Amino acid sequence: LSAAGKIEEGHATVNRALEADPGDLSALMFRFWPADANDIKKIHEASPALQAFADAHPKVAGVWRSLGRAYIAMGRMDDALELFARAVSLAPDDDELRAEYWSELGKQQKYAEILADAARITNMGKRNWQLRWNEAEAYSGLDKRVEARAAFSAINFDDSLHVDVRKRA
């Protein structure tokens, strides 16, 4: 709607979406993020409004996830990881969210934290392949080759996964 010149109607639509689901990542992007999601200065300028929205919706994982992404863009890694951990605690069954969190932990070489969180998951073999992949990489990062090989092998032998994922494992 904004692209069609209907700016006010676009804002109203995004606001309605956030009223219905304050954690909707797309609506959060439209409302709080700059058009250029790589413009660190504009992200920094927009973050107080996103923080206020998050504070107003403390039990909504998506808001904390979006704010965590903003903090990553601004280089505030420790704060971002805390926000991702908070989001995961609010939505423990959201494998996509947890995989993003573990991916960010992996980039910071915090492999032990990934494995500690993975130890709390009882059915890892049935969870999202990205979680399983991050767990395998964490083992590898800690030079636990046997465990890493076992984790990658489990992914490789999972017939439910795309062949390219299995082949890479």
Coordinates of N, CA, C and O in Angstrom, one line a residue:
L1 N 0.8 -1.2 0.0 CA 0.0 0.0 0.0 C 0.9 1.3 0.0 O 0.6 2.2 -0.7
S2 N 1.9 1.2 0.8 CA 2.8 2.4 0.8 C 3.5 2.6 -0.5 O 3.6 3.8 -1.0
A3 N 3.9 1.5 -1.2 CA 4.5 1.6 -2.5 C 3.5 2.2 -3.5 O 3.9 2.9 -4.5
A4 N 2.2 2.0 -3.3 CA 1.2 2.5 -4.2 C 0.8 3.9 -3.8 O -0.2 4.5 -4.4
G5 N 1.5 4.5 -2.9 CA 1.2 5.9 -2.5 C 0.1 6.0 -1.4 O -0.3 7.1 -1.0
K6 N -0.3 4.9 -0.9 CA -1.4 4.9 0.2 C -0.7 4.7 1.5 O -0.9 3.7 2.2
I7 N 0.1 5.7 1.9 CA 1.0 5.6 3.1 C 0.1 5.4 4.3 O 0.4 4.5 5.1
E8 N -0.9 6.2 4.6 CA -1.7 6.1 5.8 C -2.4 4.8 5.9 O -2.5 4.2 6.9
E9 N -2.9 4.3 4.7 CA -3.6 3.0 4.7 C -2.6 1.9 5.0 O -2.9 0.9 5.7
G10 N -1.4 2.0 4.5 CA -0.3 1.1 4.8 C 0.0 1.0 6.3 O 0.1 -0.1 6.8
H11 N 0.2 2.2 6.9 CA 0.4 2.2 8.3 C -0.7 1.6 9.1 O -0.5 0.9 10.1
A12 N -1.9 1.9 8.7 CA -3.1 1.4 9.5 C -3.1 -0.1 9.4 O -3.5 -0.8 10.3
T13 N -2.8 -0.6 8.2 CA -2.8 -2.1 8.0 C -1.8 -2.8 8.8 O -2.0 -3.8 9.5
V14 N -0.6 -2.2 8.9 CA 0.5 -2.8 9.7 C 0.1 -2.7 11.2 O 0.3 -3.7 11.9
N15 N -0.5 -1.6 11.6 CA -0.9 -1.5 13.0 C -2.0 -2.5 13.3 O -1.9 -3.1 14.4
R16 N -2.9 -2.8 12.4 CA -3.9 -3.8 12.7 C -3.3 -5.2 12.8 O -3.7 -6.0 13.6
A17 N -2.3 -5.4 11.9 CA -1.6 -6.7 12.0 C -0.9 -6.9 13.3 O -0.9 -8.0 13.9
L18 N -0.3 -5.8 13.8 CA 0.4 -5.9 15.1 C -0.5 -6.0 16.3 O -0.2 -6.5 17.3
E19 N -1.7 -5.4 16.1 CA -2.8 -5.6 17.2 C -3.2 -7.1 17.2 O -3.4 -7.6 18.3
A20 N -3.3 -7.7 16.1 CA -3.7 -9.1 16.0 C -2.6 -10.0 16.5 O -2.9 -11.0 17.2
D21 N -1.4 -9.7 16.1 CA -0.2 -10.5 16.5 C 1.0 -9.6 16.7 O 1.7 -9.3 15.7
P22 N 1.3 -9.2 17.9 CA 2.4 -8.2 18.2 C 3.7 -8.8 17.8 O 4.7 -8.1 17.8
G23 N 3.8 -10.1 17.6 CA 5.1 -10.8 17.3 C 5.3 -11.1 15.8 O 6.3 -11.7 15.5
D24 N 4.4 -10.6 15.0 CA 4.5 -10.9 13.6 C 5.8 -10.2 13.0 O 5.9 -9.0 13.0
L25 N 6.7 -11.0 12.6 CA 8.0 -10.5 12.1 C 7.9 -9.5 10.9 O 8.6 -8.5 10.9
S26 N 7.1 -9.9 10.0 CA 6.9 -9.0 8.8 C 6.3 -7.7 9.2 O 6.8 -6.6 8.8
A27 N 5.3 -7.7 10.0 CA 4.7 -6.4 10.5 C 5.7 -5.6 11.3 O 5.7 -4.4 11.2
L28 N 6.4 -6.3 12.1 CA 7.4 -5.6 12.9 C 8.5 -4.9 12.0 O 8.9 -3.8 12.3
M29 N 8.9 -5.6 11.0 CA 9.8 -5.0 10.0 C 9.2 -3.8 9.4 O 9.9 -2.7 9.3
F30 N 8.0 -3.9 8.9 CA 7.4 -2.7 8.2 C 7.2 -1.5 9.2 O 7.4 -0.4 8.8
R31 N 6.9 -1.8 10.5 CA 6.6 -0.8 11.4 C 7.9 -0.1 12.0 O 7.9 1.1 12.1
F32 N 8.9 -0.9 12.3 CA 10.0 -0.4 13.1 C 11.3 -0.3 12.4 O 12.2 0.4 12.8
W33 N 11.5 -1.1 11.3 CA 12.8 -1.2 10.7 C 12.8 -0.2 9.5 O 11.8 0.1 8.8
P34 N 14.0 0.4 9.2 CA 14.1 1.2 8.0 C 14.0 0.4 6.8 O 14.2 -0.8 6.8
A35 N 13.7 1.1 5.7 CA 13.6 0.4 4.4 C 14.8 -0.3 4.0 O 14.8 -1.4 3.5
D36 N 16.0 0.3 4.3 CA 17.3 -0.4 4.1 C 17.7 -1.0 5.4 O 18.2 -0.4 6.4
A37 N 17.5 -2.3 5.5 CA 17.7 -3.1 6.8 C 19.2 -3.2 7.1 O 19.6 -3.8 8.1
N38 N 20.1 -2.6 6.2 CA 21.5 -2.6 6.4 C 22.0 -1.3 6.9 O 23.2 -1.1 7.1
D39 N 21.1 -0.3 7.0 CA 21.5 1.1 7.4 C 21.6 1.1 9.0 O 20.6 1.3 9.6
I40 N 22.8 0.9 9.5 CA 23.0 0.8 10.9 C 22.5 2.1 11.7 O 21.9 2.0 12.7
K41 N 22.8 3.2 11.1 CA 22.4 4.5 11.7 C 20.8 4.5 11.9 O 20.3 4.9 12.9
K42 N 20.1 4.2 10.8 CA 18.7 4.2 10.9 C 18.1 3.1 11.8 O 17.1 3.3 12.5
I43 N 18.8 2.0 11.8 CA 18.3 0.9 12.8 C 18.5 1.4 14.2 O 17.6 1.2 15.0
H44 N 19.6 2.0 14.4 CA 19.9 2.6 15.8 C 18.8 3.6 16.2 O 18.3 3.6 17.3
E45 N 18.5 4.5 15.2 CA 17.4 5.5 15.5 C 16.1 4.9 15.7 O 15.3 5.4 16.5
A46 N 15.8 3.8 15.0 CA 14.5 3.1 15.2 C 14.4 2.2 16.4 O 13.3 1.9 16.8
S47 N 15.5 1.8 16.9 CA 15.5 0.8 18.0 C 14.8 1.2 19.3 O 14.1 0.4 19.9
P48 N 14.8 2.5 19.7 CA 14.0 2.9 20.9 C 12.5 2.6 20.8 O 11.9 2.2 21.7
A49 N 12.0 2.9 19.6 CA 10.5 2.6 19.4 C 10.3 1.1 19.5 O 9.3 0.7 20.1
L50 N 11.1 0.3 18.9 CA 11.0 -1.1 18.9 C 11.2 -1.6 20.4 O 10.4 -2.5 20.8
Q51 N 12.1 -1.1 21.1 CA 12.3 -1.4 22.5 C 11.0 -1.1 23.3 O 10.6 -1.9 24.1
A52 N 10.5 0.1 23.1 CA 9.2 0.4 23.8 C 8.1 -0.5 23.5 O 7.3 -0.9 24.3
F53 N 8.0 -0.9 22.2 CA 7.0 -1.9 21.8 C 7.2 -3.2 22.5 O 6.3 -3.9 22.9
A54 N 8.5 -3.6 22.5 CA 8.8 -4.9 23.2 C 8.5 -4.8 24.7 O 7.9 -5.8 25.3
D55 N 8.8 -3.7 25.3 CA 8.5 -3.5 26.7 C 7.0 -3.6 27.0 O 6.5 -4.1 28.0
A56 N 6.2 -3.1 26.0 CA 4.7 -3.2 26.1 C 4.2 -4.6 25.8 O 3.0 -4.8 26.2
H57 N 5.0 -5.5 25.3 CA 4.6 -6.8 24.9 C 5.6 -7.8 25.5 O 6.2 -8.5 24.7
P58 N 5.8 -7.9 26.8 CA 6.9 -8.6 27.3 C 6.8 -10.1 27.1 O 7.8 -10.8 27.3
K59 N 5.7 -10.7 26.8 CA 5.5 -12.1 26.7 C 5.4 -12.6 25.2 O 5.0 -13.7 24.9
V60 N 5.8 -11.7 24.3 CA 5.7 -12.0 22.9 C 7.1 -12.2 22.3 O 7.9 -11.3 22.2
A61 N 7.4 -13.5 21.9 CA 8.7 -13.9 21.5 C 9.2 -13.1 20.2 O 10.3 -12.7 20.1
G62 N 8.3 -12.9 19.3 CA 8.7 -12.3 18.0 C 9.2 -10.8 18.2 O 10.1 -10.4 17.5
V63 N 8.7 -10.1 19.2 CA 9.2 -8.8 19.4 C 10.6 -8.8 19.9 O 11.5 -8.0 19.4
W64 N 10.9 -9.7 20.8 CA 12.3 -9.8 21.3 C 13.2 -10.3 20.3 O 14.4 -9.9 20.2
R65 N 12.7 -11.2 19.4 CA 13.5 -11.7 18.3 C 13.9 -10.5 17.3 O 15.1 -10.4 16.9
S66 N 12.9 -9.7 17.0 CA 13.2 -8.6 16.1 C 14.1 -7.6 16.8 O 15.1 -7.1 16.1
L67 N 14.0 -7.3 18.0 CA 14.9 -6.4 18.7 C 16.3 -7.0 18.8 O 17.3 -6.3 18.6
G68 N 16.4 -8.3 19.0 CA 17.6 -9.0 19.0 C 18.3 -8.9 17.6 O 19.5 -8.6 17.5
R69 N 17.6 -9.0 16.6 CA 18.1 -8.8 15.2 C 18.7 -7.4 15.1 O 19.7 -7.1 14.4
A70 N 17.9 -6.4 15.6 CA 18.4 -5.0 15.5 C 19.7 -4.8 16.3 O 20.6 -4.2 15.8
Y71 N 19.8 -5.4 17.4 CA 21.0 -5.3 18.2 C 22.2 -6.0 17.5 O 23.3 -5.5 17.6
I72 N 21.9 -7.1 16.8 CA 23.0 -7.7 16.0 C 23.5 -6.7 15.0 O 24.7 -6.6 14.8
A73 N 22.6 -6.1 14.3 CA 22.9 -5.1 13.2 C 23.8 -4.0 13.8 O 24.6 -3.5 13.1
M74 N 23.5 -3.6 15.1 CA 24.2 -2.5 15.7 C 25.5 -3.0 16.4 O 26.2 -2.2 17.0
G75 N 25.8 -4.3 16.3 CA 27.0 -4.8 16.9 C 26.9 -5.1 18.4 O 27.9 -5.3 19.1
R76 N 25.7 -5.1 19.0 CA 25.5 -5.3 20.4 C 25.2 -6.8 20.6 O 24.1 -7.2 21.0
M77 N 26.2 -7.6 20.4 CA 26.0 -9.1 20.4 C 25.5 -9.7 21.7 O 24.6 -10.5 21.7
D78 N 26.2 -9.3 22.8 CA 25.8 -9.8 24.1 C 24.3 -9.5 24.4 O 23.5 -10.4 24.8
D79 N 23.9 -8.3 24.1 CA 22.5 -7.9 24.4 C 21.6 -8.7 23.4 O 20.5 -9.1 23.8
A80 N 22.0 -8.9 22.2 CA 21.2 -9.6 21.2 C 21.0 -11.0 21.6 O 19.9 -11.6 21.6
L81 N 22.1 -11.7 22.1 CA 22.0 -13.1 22.5 C 21.1 -13.2 23.7 O 20.3 -14.2 23.8
E82 N 21.1 -12.2 24.6 CA 20.2 -12.3 25.8 C 18.7 -12.2 25.3 O 17.8 -12.8 25.8
L83 N 18.5 -11.3 24.3 CA 17.1 -11.2 23.8 C 16.7 -12.4 23.1 O 15.5 -12.8 23.2
F84 N 17.6 -13.1 22.3 CA 17.2 -14.3 21.7 C 16.9 -15.4 22.7 O 15.9 -16.2 22.6
A85 N 17.7 -15.5 23.8 CA 17.4 -16.4 24.8 C 16.1 -16.2 25.5 O 15.3 -17.1 25.8
R86 N 15.7 -14.9 25.6 CA 14.4 -14.5 26.2 C 13.3 -15.0 25.3 O 12.3 -15.6 25.7
A87 N 13.5 -14.7 24.0 CA 12.5 -15.1 23.0 C 12.3 -16.7 23.0 O 11.2 -17.2 23.0
V88 N 13.4 -17.4 23.0 CA 13.3 -18.9 23.1 C 12.6 -19.3 24.3 O 11.8 -20.3 24.3
S89 N 12.8 -18.7 25.4 CA 12.2 -19.1 26.7 C 10.6 -18.8 26.6 O 9.9 -19.6 27.2
L90 N 10.2 -17.9 25.8 CA 8.8 -17.6 25.6 C 8.2 -18.5 24.6 O 7.0 -18.7 24.6
A91 N 9.0 -19.0 23.7 CA 8.5 -19.9 22.6 C 9.4 -21.1 22.4 O 10.1 -21.3 21.4
P92 N 9.4 -22.0 23.5 CA 10.4 -23.1 23.4 C 10.2 -24.1 22.3 O 11.2 -24.8 22.0
D93 N 9.1 -24.2 21.7 CA 8.8 -25.1 20.7 C 9.0 -24.6 19.3 O 8.8 -25.3 18.3
D94 N 9.4 -23.3 19.2 CA 9.7 -22.7 17.9 C 11.1 -23.0 17.4 O 12.1 -22.3 17.8
D95 N 11.2 -24.1 16.7 CA 12.5 -24.5 16.2 C 13.2 -23.5 15.3 O 14.5 -23.4 15.4
E96 N 12.5 -22.8 14.5 CA 13.1 -21.8 13.6 C 13.8 -20.7 14.5 O 14.9 -20.3 14.2
L97 N 13.1 -20.2 15.5 CA 13.6 -19.2 16.4 C 14.9 -19.8 17.1 O 15.9 -19.1 17.1
R98 N 14.8 -21.0 17.7 CA 15.9 -21.5 18.4 C 17.1 -21.8 17.4 O 18.3 -21.5 17.8
A99 N 16.8 -22.2 16.2 CA 17.9 -22.3 15.2 C 18.6 -21.0 14.9 O 19.8 -21.0 14.8
E100 N 17.8 -19.9 14.8 CA 18.5 -18.6 14.6 C 19.3 -18.2 15.8 O 20.4 -17.7 15.6
Y101 N 18.8 -18.5 17.0 CA 19.6 -18.2 18.2 C 20.9 -19.0 18.2 O 22.0 -18.5 18.5
W102 N 20.8 -20.3 18.0 CA 22.0 -21.1 18.0 C 23.0 -20.7 16.9 O 24.2 -20.8 17.1
S103 N 22.4 -20.3 15.7 CA 23.3 -19.8 14.7 C 24.1 -18.6 15.1 O 25.3 -18.5 14.9
E104 N 23.4 -17.7 15.8 CA 24.1 -16.5 16.3 C 25.1 -16.9 17.4 O 26.2 -16.3 17.5
L105 N 24.8 -17.9 18.3 CA 25.7 -18.4 19.3 C 26.9 -19.0 18.6 O 28.1 -18.8 19.0
G106 N 26.7 -19.7 17.5 CA 27.8 -20.3 16.8 C 28.7 -19.3 16.2 O 30.0 -19.5 16.2
K107 N 28.2 -18.2 15.6 CA 29.0 -17.2 15.1 C 29.9 -16.6 16.1 O 31.0 -16.1 15.8
Q108 N 29.5 -16.6 17.4 CA 30.3 -16.1 18.5 C 31.1 -17.2 19.1 O 31.8 -17.0 20.2
Q109 N 31.1 -18.4 18.5 CA 31.8 -19.5 19.0 C 31.5 -19.9 20.4 O 32.3 -20.4 21.2
K110 N 30.2 -19.7 20.7 CA 29.7 -20.1 22.1 C 29.0 -21.5 22.0 O 27.8 -21.7 22.2
Y111 N 29.9 -22.5 21.6 CA 29.4 -23.8 21.3 C 28.9 -24.5 22.6 O 27.9 -25.3 22.5
A112 N 29.5 -24.3 23.7 CA 29.0 -24.9 24.9 C 27.6 -24.5 25.3 O 26.8 -25.3 25.8
E113 N 27.3 -23.2 25.0 CA 25.9 -22.8 25.3 C 24.9 -23.5 24.4 O 23.8 -23.8 24.8
I114 N 25.3 -23.7 23.1 CA 24.4 -24.4 22.2 C 24.2 -25.8 22.7 O 23.0 -26.3 22.8
L115 N 25.2 -26.5 23.1 CA 25.1 -27.9 23.6 C 24.3 -28.0 24.9 O 23.6 -28.9 25.1
A116 N 24.5 -27.0 25.8 CA 23.8 -26.9 27.0 C 22.3 -26.8 26.7 O 21.4 -27.5 27.4
D117 N 21.9 -26.0 25.8 CA 20.5 -25.8 25.4 C 20.0 -27.1 24.7 O 18.9 -27.5 25.0
A118 N 20.8 -27.7 23.9 CA 20.5 -28.9 23.2 C 20.2 -30.0 24.2 O 19.3 -30.9 23.9
A119 N 20.9 -30.1 25.3 CA 20.8 -31.1 26.3 C 19.4 -31.1 26.9 O 18.9 -32.1 27.4
R120 N 18.7 -29.9 26.8 CA 17.4 -29.8 27.4 C 16.3 -30.3 26.5 O 15.1 -30.3 26.9
I121 N 16.7 -30.5 25.2 CA 15.7 -31.0 24.2 C 15.7 -32.5 24.2 O 16.7 -33.1 24.0
T122 N 14.5 -33.1 24.5 CA 14.5 -34.6 24.6 C 14.3 -35.3 23.3 O 14.7 -36.4 23.2
N123 N 13.8 -34.7 22.3 CA 13.5 -35.4 21.1 C 14.3 -34.7 19.9 O 13.7 -34.5 18.8
M124 N 15.5 -34.5 20.1 CA 16.3 -33.8 19.1 C 16.2 -34.4 17.7 O 16.2 -33.7 16.7
G125 N 16.2 -35.7 17.6 CA 16.1 -36.4 16.3 C 14.9 -36.1 15.5 O 14.8 -36.3 14.3
K126 N 13.9 -35.6 16.2 CA 12.6 -35.3 15.5 C 12.4 -33.8 15.3 O 11.4 -33.4 14.7
R127 N 13.4 -33.0 15.7 CA 13.3 -31.6 15.6 C 13.8 -31.1 14.2 O 14.4 -31.8 13.4
N128 N 13.7 -29.8 14.0 CA 14.1 -29.1 12.8 C 15.5 -29.5 12.5 O 16.4 -29.5 13.3
W129 N 15.8 -29.7 11.2 CA 17.2 -30.1 10.8 C 18.2 -29.0 11.1 O 19.3 -29.3 11.4
Q130 N 17.7 -27.8 11.1 CA 18.7 -26.7 11.4 C 19.2 -26.7 12.8 O 20.3 -26.4 13.1
L131 N 18.3 -27.1 13.7 CA 18.7 -27.3 15.1 C 19.8 -28.4 15.2 O 20.8 -28.2 15.8
R132 N 19.5 -29.5 14.5 CA 20.4 -30.6 14.6 C 21.7 -30.3 13.9 O 22.8 -30.7 14.4
W133 N 21.7 -29.5 12.9 CA 22.9 -29.0 12.2 C 23.7 -28.2 13.1 O 24.9 -28.3 13.2
N134 N 23.1 -27.2 13.8 CA 23.8 -26.4 14.7 C 24.4 -27.1 15.9 O 25.5 -26.8 16.3
E135 N 23.7 -28.2 16.3 CA 24.2 -29.0 17.4 C 25.5 -29.7 16.9 O 26.5 -29.8 17.6
A136 N 25.4 -30.3 15.7 CA 26.6 -31.0 15.1 C 27.7 -30.0 14.9 O 28.9 -30.4 15.2
E137 N 27.5 -28.8 14.5 CA 28.6 -27.8 14.3 C 29.1 -27.4 15.7 O 30.3 -27.2 15.8
A138 N 28.3 -27.4 16.7 CA 28.8 -27.0 18.0 C 29.8 -28.1 18.5 O 30.8 -27.8 19.1
Y139 N 29.4 -29.4 18.3 CA 30.3 -30.5 18.6 C 31.6 -30.3 17.9 O 32.7 -30.5 18.5
S140 N 31.5 -30.0 16.6 CA 32.7 -29.9 15.8 C 33.6 -28.7 16.3 O 34.8 -28.8 16.4
G141 N 32.9 -27.6 16.7 CA 33.6 -26.4 17.2 C 34.3 -26.7 18.5 O 35.3 -26.0 18.7
L142 N 33.8 -27.6 19.2 CA 34.5 -28.0 20.5 C 35.4 -29.2 20.3 O 35.9 -29.7 21.3
D143 N 35.7 -29.5 19.0 CA 36.6 -30.6 18.7 C 36.1 -31.9 19.2 O 36.9 -32.8 19.5
K144 N 34.8 -32.1 19.3 CA 34.2 -33.4 19.7 C 33.8 -34.1 18.4 O 32.7 -34.1 18.0
R145 N 34.8 -34.7 17.8 CA 34.6 -35.2 16.4 C 33.7 -36.4 16.4 O 32.9 -36.5 15.4
V146 N 33.8 -37.3 17.4 CA 32.9 -38.4 17.3 C 31.4 -38.0 17.4 O 30.6 -38.5 16.7
E147 N 31.1 -37.1 18.4 CA 29.8 -36.6 18.5 C 29.3 -35.8 17.3 O 28.2 -36.0 16.9
A148 N 30.2 -35.0 16.7 CA 29.9 -34.3 15.5 C 29.5 -35.2 14.4 O 28.5 -35.0 13.7
R149 N 30.4 -36.2 14.2 CA 30.2 -37.2 13.1 C 28.8 -37.9 13.3 O 28.1 -38.1 12.4
A150 N 28.5 -38.3 14.6 CA 27.3 -39.0 14.8 C 26.1 -38.1 14.5 O 25.1 -38.5 13.9
A151 N 26.2 -36.8 14.9 CA 25.1 -35.9 14.6 C 24.9 -35.6 13.1 O 23.8 -35.6 12.6
F152 N 26.0 -35.4 12.4 CA 25.9 -35.2 11.0 C 25.4 -36.5 10.3 O 24.6 -36.4 9.3
S153 N 25.8 -37.6 10.8 CA 25.4 -38.9 10.2 C 23.9 -39.1 10.4 O 23.2 -39.6 9.5
A154 N 23.4 -38.7 11.6 CA 21.9 -38.8 11.8 C 21.1 -37.9 10.8 O 20.1 -38.3 10.3
I155 N 21.7 -36.8 10.5 CA 21.1 -35.9 9.5 C 21.1 -36.5 8.1 O 20.2 -36.6 7.4
N156 N 22.3 -37.1 7.8 CA 22.5 -37.8 6.5 C 21.6 -38.9 6.3 O 21.1 -39.1 5.2
F157 N 21.3 -39.6 7.3 CA 20.4 -40.8 7.2 C 18.9 -40.5 7.4 O 18.1 -41.4 7.3
D158 N 18.6 -39.3 7.5 CA 17.2 -38.9 7.7 C 16.5 -38.7 6.4 O 16.7 -37.7 5.7
D159 N 15.7 -39.8 6.0 CA 15.1 -39.8 4.6 C 14.0 -38.7 4.5 O 13.7 -38.4 3.3
S160 N 13.6 -38.0 5.6 CA 12.6 -37.0 5.4 C 13.2 -35.6 5.0 O 12.5 -34.7 4.6
L161 N 14.5 -35.6 5.0 CA 15.2 -34.3 4.6 C 15.5 -34.3 3.1 O 15.7 -35.3 2.5
H162 N 15.7 -33.0 2.6 CA 16.0 -32.8 1.2 C 17.4 -33.5 1.0 O 18.3 -33.4 1.8
V163 N 17.6 -34.0 -0.2 CA 18.8 -34.7 -0.5 C 20.0 -33.8 -0.4 O 21.1 -34.3 0.0
D164 N 19.9 -32.6 -0.8 CA 21.1 -31.7 -0.7 C 21.5 -31.5 0.8 O 22.7 -31.4 1.0
V165 N 20.6 -31.4 1.7 CA 20.9 -31.3 3.1 C 21.6 -32.5 3.6 O 22.7 -32.5 4.2
R166 N 21.1 -33.7 3.2 CA 21.6 -35.0 3.6 C 23.0 -35.1 3.0 O 24.0 -35.6 3.7
K167 N 23.2 -34.7 1.8 CA 24.5 -34.9 1.1 C 25.6 -34.0 1.8 O 26.7 -34.4 2.0
R168 N 25.2 -32.8 2.1 CA 26.1 -31.9 2.8 C 26.5 -32.4 4.2 O 27.6 -32.3 4.6
A169 N 25.5 -33.0 4.9 CA 25.9 -33.6 6.2 C 26.8 -34.7 6.0 O 27.7 -34.9 6.8

